[in-house]
Coordinates of C-alpha atoms in Angstrom, one line a residue:
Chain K
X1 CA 26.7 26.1 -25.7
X2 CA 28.3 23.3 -23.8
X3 CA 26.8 20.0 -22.8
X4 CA 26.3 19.7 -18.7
X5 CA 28.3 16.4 -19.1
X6 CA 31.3 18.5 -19.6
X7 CA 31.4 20.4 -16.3
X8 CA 28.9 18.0 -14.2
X9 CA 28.3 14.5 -12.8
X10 CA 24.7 13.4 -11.9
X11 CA 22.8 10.6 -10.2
X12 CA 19.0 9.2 -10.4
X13 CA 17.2 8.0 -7.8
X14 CA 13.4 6.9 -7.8
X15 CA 10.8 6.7 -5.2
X16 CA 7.7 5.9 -5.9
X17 CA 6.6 8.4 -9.1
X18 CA 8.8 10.9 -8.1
X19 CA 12.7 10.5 -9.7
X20 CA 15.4 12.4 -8.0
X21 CA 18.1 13.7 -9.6
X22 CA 21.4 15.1 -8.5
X23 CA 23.9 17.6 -9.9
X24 CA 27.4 18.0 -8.7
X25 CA 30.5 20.2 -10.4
X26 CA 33.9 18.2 -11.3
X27 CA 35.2 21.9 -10.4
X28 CA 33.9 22.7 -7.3
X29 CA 34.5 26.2 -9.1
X30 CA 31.8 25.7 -11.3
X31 CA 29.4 25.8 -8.6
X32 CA 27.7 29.2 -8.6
X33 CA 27.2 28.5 -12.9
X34 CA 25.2 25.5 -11.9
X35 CA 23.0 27.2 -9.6
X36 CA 22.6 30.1 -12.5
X37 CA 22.3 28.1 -15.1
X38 CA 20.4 24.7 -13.9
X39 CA 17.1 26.2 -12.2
X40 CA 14.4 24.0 -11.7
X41 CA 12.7 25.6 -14.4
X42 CA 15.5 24.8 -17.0
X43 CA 15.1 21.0 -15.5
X44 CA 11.2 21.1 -15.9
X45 CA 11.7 22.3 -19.8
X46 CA 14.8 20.1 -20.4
X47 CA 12.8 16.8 -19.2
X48 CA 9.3 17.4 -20.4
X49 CA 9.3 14.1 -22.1
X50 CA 9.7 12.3 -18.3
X51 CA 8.4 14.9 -15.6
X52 CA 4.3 15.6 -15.7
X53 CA 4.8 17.0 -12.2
X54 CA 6.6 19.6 -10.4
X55 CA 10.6 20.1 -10.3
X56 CA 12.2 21.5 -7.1
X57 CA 15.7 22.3 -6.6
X58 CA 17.5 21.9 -3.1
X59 CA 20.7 24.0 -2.7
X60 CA 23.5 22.0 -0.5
X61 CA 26.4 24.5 -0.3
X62 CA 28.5 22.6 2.1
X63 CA 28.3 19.9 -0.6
X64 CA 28.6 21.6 -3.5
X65 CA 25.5 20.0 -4.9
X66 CA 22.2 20.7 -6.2
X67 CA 19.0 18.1 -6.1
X68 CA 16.2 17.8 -8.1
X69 CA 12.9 16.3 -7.2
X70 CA 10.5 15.5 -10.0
X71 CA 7.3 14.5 -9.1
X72 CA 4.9 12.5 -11.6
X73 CA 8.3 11.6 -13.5
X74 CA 8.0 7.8 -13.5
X75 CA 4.6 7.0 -15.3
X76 CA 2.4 5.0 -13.0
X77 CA 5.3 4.6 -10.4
X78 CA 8.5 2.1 -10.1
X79 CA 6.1 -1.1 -10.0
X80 CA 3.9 -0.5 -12.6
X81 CA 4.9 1.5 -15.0
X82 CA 5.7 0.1 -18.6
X83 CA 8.7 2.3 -19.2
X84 CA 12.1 0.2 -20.4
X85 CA 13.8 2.0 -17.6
X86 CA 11.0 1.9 -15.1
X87 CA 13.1 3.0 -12.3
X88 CA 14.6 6.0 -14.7
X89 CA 18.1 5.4 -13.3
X90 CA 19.2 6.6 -17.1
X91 CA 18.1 9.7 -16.6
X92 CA 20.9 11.5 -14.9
X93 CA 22.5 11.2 -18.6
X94 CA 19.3 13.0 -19.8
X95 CA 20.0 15.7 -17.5
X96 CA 23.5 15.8 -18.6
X97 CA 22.5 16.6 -22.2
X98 CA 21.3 20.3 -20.7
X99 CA 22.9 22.2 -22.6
X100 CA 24.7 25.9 -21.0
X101 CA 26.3 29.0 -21.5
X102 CA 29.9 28.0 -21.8
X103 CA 32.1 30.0 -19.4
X104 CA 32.4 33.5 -19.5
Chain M
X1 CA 32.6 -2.4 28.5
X2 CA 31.6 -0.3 25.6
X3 CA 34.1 -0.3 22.2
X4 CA 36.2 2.6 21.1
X5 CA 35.6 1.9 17.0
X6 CA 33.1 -0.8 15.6
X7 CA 33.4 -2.0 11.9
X8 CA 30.0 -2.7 10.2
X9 CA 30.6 -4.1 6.7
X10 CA 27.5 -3.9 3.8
X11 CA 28.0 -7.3 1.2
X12 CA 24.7 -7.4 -0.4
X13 CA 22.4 -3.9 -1.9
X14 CA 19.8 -5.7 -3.6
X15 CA 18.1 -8.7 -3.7
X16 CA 20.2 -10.0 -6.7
X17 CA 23.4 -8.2 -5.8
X18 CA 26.7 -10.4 -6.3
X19 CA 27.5 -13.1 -3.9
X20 CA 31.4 -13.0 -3.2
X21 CA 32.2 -9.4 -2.3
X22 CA 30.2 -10.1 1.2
X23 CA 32.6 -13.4 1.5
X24 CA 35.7 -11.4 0.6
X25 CA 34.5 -8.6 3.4
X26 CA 33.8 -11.3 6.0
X27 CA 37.6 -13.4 4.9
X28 CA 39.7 -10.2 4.9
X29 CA 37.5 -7.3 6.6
X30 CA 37.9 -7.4 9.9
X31 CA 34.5 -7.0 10.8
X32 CA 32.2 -6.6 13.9
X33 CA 28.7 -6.8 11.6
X34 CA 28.1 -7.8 7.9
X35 CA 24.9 -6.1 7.1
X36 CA 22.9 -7.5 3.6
X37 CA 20.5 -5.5 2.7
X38 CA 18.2 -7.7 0.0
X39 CA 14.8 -6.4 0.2
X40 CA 13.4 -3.6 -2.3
X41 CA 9.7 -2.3 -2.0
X42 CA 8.4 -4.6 -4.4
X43 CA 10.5 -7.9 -3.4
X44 CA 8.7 -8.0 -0.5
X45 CA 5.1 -8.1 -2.4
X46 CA 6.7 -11.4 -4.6
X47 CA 8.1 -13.0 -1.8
X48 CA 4.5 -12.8 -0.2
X49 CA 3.4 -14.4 -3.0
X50 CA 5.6 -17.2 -2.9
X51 CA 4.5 -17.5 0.7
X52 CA 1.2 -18.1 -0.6
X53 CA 1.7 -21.1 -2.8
X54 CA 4.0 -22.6 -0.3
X55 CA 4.3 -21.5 3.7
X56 CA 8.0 -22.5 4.1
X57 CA 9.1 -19.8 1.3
X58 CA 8.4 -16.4 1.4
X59 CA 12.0 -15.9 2.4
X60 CA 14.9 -14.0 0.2
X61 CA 15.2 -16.6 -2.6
X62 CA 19.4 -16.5 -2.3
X63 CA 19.1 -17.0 1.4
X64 CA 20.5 -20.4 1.0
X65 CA 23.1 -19.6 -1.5
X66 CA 24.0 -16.5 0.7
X67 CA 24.4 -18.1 4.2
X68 CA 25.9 -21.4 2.7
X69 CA 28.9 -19.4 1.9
X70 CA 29.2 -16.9 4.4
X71 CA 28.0 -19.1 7.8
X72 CA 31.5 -21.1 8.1
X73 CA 33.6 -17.2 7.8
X74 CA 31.0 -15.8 9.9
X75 CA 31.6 -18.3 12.5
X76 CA 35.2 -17.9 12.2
X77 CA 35.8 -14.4 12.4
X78 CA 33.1 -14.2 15.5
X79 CA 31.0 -11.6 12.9
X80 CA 27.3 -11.2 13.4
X81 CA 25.0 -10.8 10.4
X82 CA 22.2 -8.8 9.8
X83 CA 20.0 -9.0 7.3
X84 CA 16.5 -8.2 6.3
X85 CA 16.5 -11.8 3.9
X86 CA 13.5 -13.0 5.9
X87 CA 11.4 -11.1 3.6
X88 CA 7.9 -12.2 4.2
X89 CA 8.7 -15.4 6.0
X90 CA 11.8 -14.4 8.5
X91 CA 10.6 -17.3 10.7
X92 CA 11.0 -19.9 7.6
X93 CA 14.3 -18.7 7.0
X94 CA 15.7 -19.1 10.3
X95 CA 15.0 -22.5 9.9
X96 CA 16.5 -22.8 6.1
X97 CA 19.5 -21.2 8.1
X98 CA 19.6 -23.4 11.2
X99 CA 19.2 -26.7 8.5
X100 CA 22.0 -24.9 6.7
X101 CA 24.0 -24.6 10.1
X102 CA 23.3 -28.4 11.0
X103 CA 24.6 -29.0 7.5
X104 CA 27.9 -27.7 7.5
X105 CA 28.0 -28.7 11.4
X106 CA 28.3 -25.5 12.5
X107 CA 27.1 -24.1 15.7
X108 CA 24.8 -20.7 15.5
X109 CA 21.7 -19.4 16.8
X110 CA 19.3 -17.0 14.7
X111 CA 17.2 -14.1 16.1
X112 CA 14.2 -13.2 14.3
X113 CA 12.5 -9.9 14.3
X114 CA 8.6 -10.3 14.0
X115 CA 5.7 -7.5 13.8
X116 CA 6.5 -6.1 9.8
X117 CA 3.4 -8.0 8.5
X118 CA 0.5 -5.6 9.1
X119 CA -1.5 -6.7 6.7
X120 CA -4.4 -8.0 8.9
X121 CA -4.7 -4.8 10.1
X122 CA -5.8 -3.5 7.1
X123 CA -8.8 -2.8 6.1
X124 CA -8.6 -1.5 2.7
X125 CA -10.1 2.0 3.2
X126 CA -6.8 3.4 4.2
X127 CA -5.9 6.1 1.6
X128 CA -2.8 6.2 -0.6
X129 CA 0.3 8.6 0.3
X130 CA 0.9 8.5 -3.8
X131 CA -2.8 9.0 -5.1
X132 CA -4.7 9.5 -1.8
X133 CA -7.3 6.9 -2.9
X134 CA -8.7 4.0 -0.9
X135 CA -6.0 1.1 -1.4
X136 CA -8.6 -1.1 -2.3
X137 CA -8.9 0.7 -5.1
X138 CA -5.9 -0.3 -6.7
X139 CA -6.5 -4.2 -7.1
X140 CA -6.3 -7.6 -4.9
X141 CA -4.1 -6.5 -2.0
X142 CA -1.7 -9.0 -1.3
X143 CA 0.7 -7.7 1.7
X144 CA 1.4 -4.9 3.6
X145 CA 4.4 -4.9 5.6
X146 CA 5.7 -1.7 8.0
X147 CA 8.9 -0.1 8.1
X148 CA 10.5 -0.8 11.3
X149 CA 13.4 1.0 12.9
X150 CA 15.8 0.5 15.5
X151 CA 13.5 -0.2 18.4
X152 CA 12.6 -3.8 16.5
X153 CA 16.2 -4.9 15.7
X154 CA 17.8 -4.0 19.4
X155 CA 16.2 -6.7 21.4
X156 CA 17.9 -9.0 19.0
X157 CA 21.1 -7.5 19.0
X158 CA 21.0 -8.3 23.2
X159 CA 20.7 -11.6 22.5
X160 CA 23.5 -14.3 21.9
X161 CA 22.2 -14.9 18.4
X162 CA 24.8 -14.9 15.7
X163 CA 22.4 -14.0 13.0
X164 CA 19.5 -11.3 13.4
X165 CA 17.0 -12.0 10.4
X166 CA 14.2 -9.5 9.7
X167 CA 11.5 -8.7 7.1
X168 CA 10.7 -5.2 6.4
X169 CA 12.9 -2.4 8.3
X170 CA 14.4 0.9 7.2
X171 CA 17.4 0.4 5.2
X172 CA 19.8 2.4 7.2
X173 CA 18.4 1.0 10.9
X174 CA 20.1 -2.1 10.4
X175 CA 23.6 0.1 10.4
X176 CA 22.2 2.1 13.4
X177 CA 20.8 -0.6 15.5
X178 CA 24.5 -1.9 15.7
X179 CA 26.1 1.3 16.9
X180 CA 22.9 2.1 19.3
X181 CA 23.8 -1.5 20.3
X182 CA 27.4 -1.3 21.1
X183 CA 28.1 2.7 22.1
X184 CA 24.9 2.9 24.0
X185 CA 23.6 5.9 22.2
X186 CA 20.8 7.4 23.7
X187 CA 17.7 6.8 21.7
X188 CA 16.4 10.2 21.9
X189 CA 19.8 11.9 21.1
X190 CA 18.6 12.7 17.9
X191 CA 21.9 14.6 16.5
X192 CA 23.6 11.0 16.8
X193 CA 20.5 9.1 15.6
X194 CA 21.1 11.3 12.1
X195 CA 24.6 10.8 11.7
X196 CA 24.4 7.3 12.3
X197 CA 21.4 7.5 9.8
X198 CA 24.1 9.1 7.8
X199 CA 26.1 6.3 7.8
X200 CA 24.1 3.4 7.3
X201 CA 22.1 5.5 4.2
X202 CA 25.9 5.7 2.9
X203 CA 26.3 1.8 3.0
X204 CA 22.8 0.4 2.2
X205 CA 23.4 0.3 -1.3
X206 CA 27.0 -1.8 -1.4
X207 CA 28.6 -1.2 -4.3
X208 CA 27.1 2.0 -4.7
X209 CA 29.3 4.1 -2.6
X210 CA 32.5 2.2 -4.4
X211 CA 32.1 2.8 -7.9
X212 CA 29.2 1.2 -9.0
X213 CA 26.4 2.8 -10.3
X214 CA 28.8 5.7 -11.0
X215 CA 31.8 4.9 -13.3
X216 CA 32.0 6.3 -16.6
X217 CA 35.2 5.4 -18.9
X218 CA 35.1 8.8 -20.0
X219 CA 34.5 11.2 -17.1
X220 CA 34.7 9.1 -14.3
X221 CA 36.8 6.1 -15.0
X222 CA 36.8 3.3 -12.2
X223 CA 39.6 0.6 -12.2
X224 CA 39.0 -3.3 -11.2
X225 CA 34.9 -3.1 -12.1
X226 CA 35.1 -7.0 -12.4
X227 CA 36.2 -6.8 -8.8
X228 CA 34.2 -4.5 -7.2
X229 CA 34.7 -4.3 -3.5
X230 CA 31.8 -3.3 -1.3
X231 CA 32.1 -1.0 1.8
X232 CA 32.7 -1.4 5.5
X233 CA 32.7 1.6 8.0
X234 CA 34.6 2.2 11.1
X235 CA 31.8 4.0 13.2
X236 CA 33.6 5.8 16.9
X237 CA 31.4 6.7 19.3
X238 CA 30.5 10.3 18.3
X239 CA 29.2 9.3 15.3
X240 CA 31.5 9.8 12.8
X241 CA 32.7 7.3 10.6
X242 CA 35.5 6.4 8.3
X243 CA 34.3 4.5 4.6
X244 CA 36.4 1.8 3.4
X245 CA 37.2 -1.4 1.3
X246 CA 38.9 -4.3 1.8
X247 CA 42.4 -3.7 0.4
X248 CA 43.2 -5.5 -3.4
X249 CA 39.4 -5.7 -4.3
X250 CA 38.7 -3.0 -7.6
X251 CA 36.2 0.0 -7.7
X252 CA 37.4 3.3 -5.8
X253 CA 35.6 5.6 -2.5
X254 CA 36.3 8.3 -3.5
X255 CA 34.4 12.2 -2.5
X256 CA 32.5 12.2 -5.3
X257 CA 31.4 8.5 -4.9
X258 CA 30.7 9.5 -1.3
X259 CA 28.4 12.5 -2.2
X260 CA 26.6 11.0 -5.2
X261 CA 25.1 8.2 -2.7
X262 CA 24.6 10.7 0.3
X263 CA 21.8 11.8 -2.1
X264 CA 20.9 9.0 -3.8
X265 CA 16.7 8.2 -3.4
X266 CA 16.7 11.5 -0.7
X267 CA 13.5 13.2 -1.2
X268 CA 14.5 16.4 0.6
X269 CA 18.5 17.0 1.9
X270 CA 17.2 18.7 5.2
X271 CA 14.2 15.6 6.3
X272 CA 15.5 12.4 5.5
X273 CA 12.5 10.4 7.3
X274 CA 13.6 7.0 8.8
X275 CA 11.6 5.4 11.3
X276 CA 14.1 6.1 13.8
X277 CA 15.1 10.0 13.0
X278 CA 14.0 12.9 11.0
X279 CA 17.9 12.9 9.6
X280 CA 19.1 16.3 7.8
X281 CA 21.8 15.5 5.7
X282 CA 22.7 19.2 4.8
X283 CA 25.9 19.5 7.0
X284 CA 27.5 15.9 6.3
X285 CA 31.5 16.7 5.3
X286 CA 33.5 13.9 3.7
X287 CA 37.4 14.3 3.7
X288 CA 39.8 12.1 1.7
X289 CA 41.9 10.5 4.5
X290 CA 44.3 8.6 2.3
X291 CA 43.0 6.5 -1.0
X292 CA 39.8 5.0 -0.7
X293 CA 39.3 5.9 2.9
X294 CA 36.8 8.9 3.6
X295 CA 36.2 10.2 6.5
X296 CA 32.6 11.0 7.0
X297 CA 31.7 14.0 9.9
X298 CA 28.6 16.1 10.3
X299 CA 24.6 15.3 9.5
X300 CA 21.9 16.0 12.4
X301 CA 18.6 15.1 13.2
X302 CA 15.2 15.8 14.6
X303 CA 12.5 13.5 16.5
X304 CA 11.7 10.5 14.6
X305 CA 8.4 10.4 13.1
X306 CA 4.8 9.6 15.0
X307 CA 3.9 7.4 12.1
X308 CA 5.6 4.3 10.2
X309 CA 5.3 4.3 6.2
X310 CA 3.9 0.4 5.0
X311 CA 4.5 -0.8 2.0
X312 CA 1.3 -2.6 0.2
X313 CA 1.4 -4.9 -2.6
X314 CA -1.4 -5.3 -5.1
X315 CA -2.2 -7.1 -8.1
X316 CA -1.5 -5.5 -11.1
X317 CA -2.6 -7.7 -13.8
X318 CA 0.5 -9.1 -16.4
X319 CA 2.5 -7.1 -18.8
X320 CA 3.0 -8.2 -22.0
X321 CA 6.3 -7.5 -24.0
X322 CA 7.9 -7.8 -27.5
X323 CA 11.2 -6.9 -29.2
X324 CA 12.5 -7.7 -32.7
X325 CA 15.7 -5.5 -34.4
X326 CA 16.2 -3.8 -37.6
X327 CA 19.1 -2.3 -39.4
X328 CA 20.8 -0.9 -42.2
X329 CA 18.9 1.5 -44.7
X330 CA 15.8 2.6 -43.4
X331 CA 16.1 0.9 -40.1
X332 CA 14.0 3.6 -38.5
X333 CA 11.7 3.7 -40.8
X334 CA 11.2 -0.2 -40.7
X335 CA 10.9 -0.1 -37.2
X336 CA 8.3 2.3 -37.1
X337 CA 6.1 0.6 -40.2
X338 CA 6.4 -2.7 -37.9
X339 CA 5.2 -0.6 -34.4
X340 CA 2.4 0.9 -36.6
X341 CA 1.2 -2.5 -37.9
X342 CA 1.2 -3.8 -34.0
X343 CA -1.1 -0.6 -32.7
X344 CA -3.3 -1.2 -36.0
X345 CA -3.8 -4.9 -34.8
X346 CA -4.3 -5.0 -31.4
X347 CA -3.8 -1.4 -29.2
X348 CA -7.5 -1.2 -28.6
X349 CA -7.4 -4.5 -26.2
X350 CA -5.2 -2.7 -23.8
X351 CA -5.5 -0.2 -21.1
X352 CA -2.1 0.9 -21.2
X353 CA 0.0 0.3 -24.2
X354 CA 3.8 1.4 -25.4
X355 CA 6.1 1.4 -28.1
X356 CA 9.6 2.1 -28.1
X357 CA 12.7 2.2 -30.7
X358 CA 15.3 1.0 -28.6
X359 CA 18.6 2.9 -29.8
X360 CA 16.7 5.8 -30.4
X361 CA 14.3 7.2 -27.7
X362 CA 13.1 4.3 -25.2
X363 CA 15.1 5.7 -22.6
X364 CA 14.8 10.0 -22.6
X365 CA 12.0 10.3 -25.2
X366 CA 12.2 11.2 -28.2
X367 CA 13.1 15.1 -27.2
X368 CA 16.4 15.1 -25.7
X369 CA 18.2 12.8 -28.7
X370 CA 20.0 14.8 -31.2
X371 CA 22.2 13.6 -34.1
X372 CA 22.8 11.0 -36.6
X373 CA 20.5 8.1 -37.6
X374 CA 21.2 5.2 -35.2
X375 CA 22.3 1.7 -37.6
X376 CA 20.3 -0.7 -35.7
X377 CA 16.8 0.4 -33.9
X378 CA 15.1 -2.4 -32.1
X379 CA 11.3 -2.5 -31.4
X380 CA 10.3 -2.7 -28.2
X381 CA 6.0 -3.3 -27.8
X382 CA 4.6 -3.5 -24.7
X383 CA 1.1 -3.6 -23.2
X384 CA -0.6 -3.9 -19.8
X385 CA -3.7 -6.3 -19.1
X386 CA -5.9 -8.3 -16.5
X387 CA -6.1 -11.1 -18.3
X388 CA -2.5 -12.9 -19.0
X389 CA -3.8 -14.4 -22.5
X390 CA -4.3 -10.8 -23.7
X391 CA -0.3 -10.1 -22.6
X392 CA 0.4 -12.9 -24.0
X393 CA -0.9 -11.5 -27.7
X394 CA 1.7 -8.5 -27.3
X395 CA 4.7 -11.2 -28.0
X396 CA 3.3 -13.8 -30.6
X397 CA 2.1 -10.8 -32.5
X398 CA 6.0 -9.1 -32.6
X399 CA 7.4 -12.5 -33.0
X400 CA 4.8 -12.9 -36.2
X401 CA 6.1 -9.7 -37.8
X402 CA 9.3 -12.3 -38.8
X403 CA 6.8 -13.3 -41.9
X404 CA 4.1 -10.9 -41.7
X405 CA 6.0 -7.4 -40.9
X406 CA 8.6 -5.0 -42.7
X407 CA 11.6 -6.6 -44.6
X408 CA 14.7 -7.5 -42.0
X409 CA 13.2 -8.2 -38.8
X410 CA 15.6 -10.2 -36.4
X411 CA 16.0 -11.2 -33.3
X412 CA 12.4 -11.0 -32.1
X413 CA 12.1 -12.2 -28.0
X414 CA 8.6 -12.3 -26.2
X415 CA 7.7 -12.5 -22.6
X416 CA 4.9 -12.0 -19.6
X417 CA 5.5 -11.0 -16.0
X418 CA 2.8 -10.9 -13.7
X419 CA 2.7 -7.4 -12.0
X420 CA 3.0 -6.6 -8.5
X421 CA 2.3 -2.8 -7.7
X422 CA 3.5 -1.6 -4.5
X423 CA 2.1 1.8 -2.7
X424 CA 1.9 3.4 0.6
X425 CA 0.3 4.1 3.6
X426 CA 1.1 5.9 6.9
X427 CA 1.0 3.4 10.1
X428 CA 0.5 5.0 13.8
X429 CA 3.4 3.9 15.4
X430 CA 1.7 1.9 17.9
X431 CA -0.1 -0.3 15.7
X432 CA 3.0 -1.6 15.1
X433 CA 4.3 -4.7 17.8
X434 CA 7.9 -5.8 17.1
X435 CA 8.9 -9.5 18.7
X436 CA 11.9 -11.2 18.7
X437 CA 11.9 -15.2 18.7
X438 CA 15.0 -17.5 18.9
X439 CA 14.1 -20.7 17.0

């Protein structure tokens, strides 16, 4: 198994409770794995610490990029919540620690 | 006569974003517009506050600092600013800026767009998009201010002013506004309403789309970060665009800088709401023109939304916080002994209470971390609480653990912030009565 960090870069976004995460490929190659390999599922499962809502995944093809949005993912919400990283902008290196299949 | 290209530059992300990349882009940039975009959802609550205890603030608190340096390039380089500093006073600031002006004897004149502040139209039985509650629920309400769009920030832009100062608008509607303004978009085009939208999401965040927030030594590695230049675009009339930085500054625009912001805070790729468009992001092509130019194409759009999203502020009591460090043998398990003896004392005064080992699992949890035993781990306490002498308690007792807690404790730090909680509601559009006044 390979870390996500090898093959991917990510960025975190927040608004409100809700933290959104994307997912690109370094190789734009590596695309179709991501979409196999990083289903919202996996992302529910991977960040069950953070997300105590739903995960969904958006496809953008033309991008080569996947986005998550995680709902209850930010304890009370940016402004309130007593989290050391209240806006979660770390955790697109949490998502990086997914670990995959490496390649075939 | 309408222009062929227009070059909108973005110095300022945030509120507390770094002061000399907008003077570097308004010196050597070349540009039509400097946008700053300064106003998060919850600086707008604090700046309220501020507003309280005295009427003349309420305005971006490094307005003065901001326009001090850029007013005398500004004026130089014939570039108008616009910026959402007026916070919850815009009316205030364009006087700090017109006192600023008189100052440095230059002559300017400042538009200011009225009609954000909506919060005597509410009556606090208006239900919460997050928790679909009545917002008096929550706490005190202390503002409530609308997003506004285009249609607010035009009227300005046909004025003479030099400087259009608002409150509370849409992020990327002070980009559009500029190319509405000077290409004579149609309003209800809405395929060039989303790509401008496009654009101006692109830019809000400065240094966002040129390296910061995105450089990593080891898999992305981004050169001159002590010198990070922020973004202008060259916007033509179809709506396309062309991303780039003032030529010597450091940080890179690069594809992949380009695509991580395109998403950055989007809820859904395919409805990005603004109060001007329903924007859908989903065909937006960037293209590597030469080095840190990127040509931006694509992105369409649907009719704007009936209703405006308003941000309100609340009173969320204080929040209590302290730290204190432990390394060497048994860090770990010092730093959890001295958490323990904290939740045995006093967890049962607070509603909401936390502990974290910084260096180990304050950040992902303790799930994700795998590996070796960090040196140092650093205790981080902190609890929530109405009454700011219970906060308080969360620091003196972590700073007492120096002669009462596990052998080795350093470095202990302790502090209160009041809390300001911020949700939302949905406005009908014509509740909502923009104005424009030139002080």
């Amino acid at each position: 198994m390979i870390k996500l960090a090898k093959i991917a870069h990510s960025r975190a976004g927040d608004k409100g409770n809700t933290l959104v995460l994307s997912l690109f490929p370094f190789d734009e190659n590596d695309y179709p794995r991501l979409i196999q390999e990083v289903t919202a599922e996996k992302v529910k499962a991977h960040l069950s610490d953070q997300v105590k809502g739903e995960v969904s995944r958006y496809e953008i093809p033309g991008l080569h990029a996947l986005l998550f949005t995680c709902t209850e993912a930010l304890g009370t919400g940016v402004t309130t919540s007593l989290a050391l990283d209240a806006h979660g902008k770390s955790l697109s290196y949490a998502l990086l620690e997914m670990k995959i299949n490496p390649k075939p | 006569m309408k222009k062929d290209v227009i070059r909108i530059g973005c110095g300022a992300g945030f509120s507390g974003d770094r002061l000399e990349p907008a003077l570097i882009l308004t010196e050597q940039g070349d540009l039509d517009y400097l946008v700053l975009e300064c106003l998060a959802e919850r600086t707008i609550a604090l700046a309220q506050k501020a507003k309280q205890q005295n009427p003349n603030l309420g305005y971006d608190p490094m307005l003065e600092r901001r326009i001090t340096g850029l007013l005398p390039l500004l004026v130089k380089h014939n570039t108008r600013l616009i910026t959402n500093m007026g916070a919850a006073n815009p009316l205030s600031g364009a006087q700090k800026i017109i006192d600023i002006a008189k100052r440095l004897q230059l002559t300017i004149k400042v538009a200011v767009v009225l009609g954000d502040d909506v919060f005597a139209s509410i009556s606090g039985d208006e239900p919460s998009m997050e928790g679909n509650k009545a917002l008096s629920t929550y706490g005190t309400l202390i503002s409530a201010n609308a997003y506004m769009g285009v249609d607010a920030i035009l009227p300005a832009l046909k004025t003479d002013a030099n400087i259009i100062l608002t409150g509370r608008v849409a992020d990327p509607s002070l980009f559009l506004a500029p190319m509405i303004h000077e290409f004579g978009w149609d309003r209800a085009d809405w395929d060039l309403m989303g790509k401008g939208t496009v654009l101006g999401h692109l830019m809000e965040c400065a240094g966002q789309i040129t390296g910061g927030y995105f450089a990593d030594p080891v898999s992305k590695p981004v050169a001159g970060m002590e010198n990070l230049g922020h973004p202008f675009v060259d916007v033509y009339p179809d709506g396309s665009g062309i991303i780039g930085k003032v030529s010597g500054t450091g940080g890179e625009i690069t594809i992949r800088t380009a695509k991580e912001q395109l998403l950055y805070e989007v809820l859904d790729p395919g409805n990005y709401f603004t109060p001007d468009v329903v924007a859908d992001f989903r065909s937006v092509h960037f293209e590597e023109i030469k080095k840190d130019q990127i040509k931006v194409t694509g992105g369409t759009g649907k009719p704007k939304p009936s209703q405006l999203k308003v941000s309100v502020g609340y009173q969320a009591g204080f929040m209590g916080e302290g730290e204190i460090s432990y390394a060497g043998a048994h860090a770990k398990e010092r730093a959890a002994l001295a958490g323990e003896i904290i939740e045995k004392r006093i967890r049962n005064l607070f509603d909401e209470f936390r502990v974290d080992f910084i260096g180990l699992s304050s950040l992902h949890g303790p799930v994700i971390p795998q590996g070796s035993e960090p040196y140092e781990v650093r205790l981080r306490v902190v609890g929530k609480s109405h009454s700011q002498d219970k906060a308080n308690l969360i620091g003196e007792e972590v700073e007492a653990l120096y002669t009462n807690g596990p052998a080795g404790g350093g470095g202990a730090r302790k502090s209160v912030k009041e809390i300001i909680g911020v949700v939302s509601i949905l406005l009908d559009r014509d509740k909502i009565n923009p104005e424009v006044i030139i002080p």
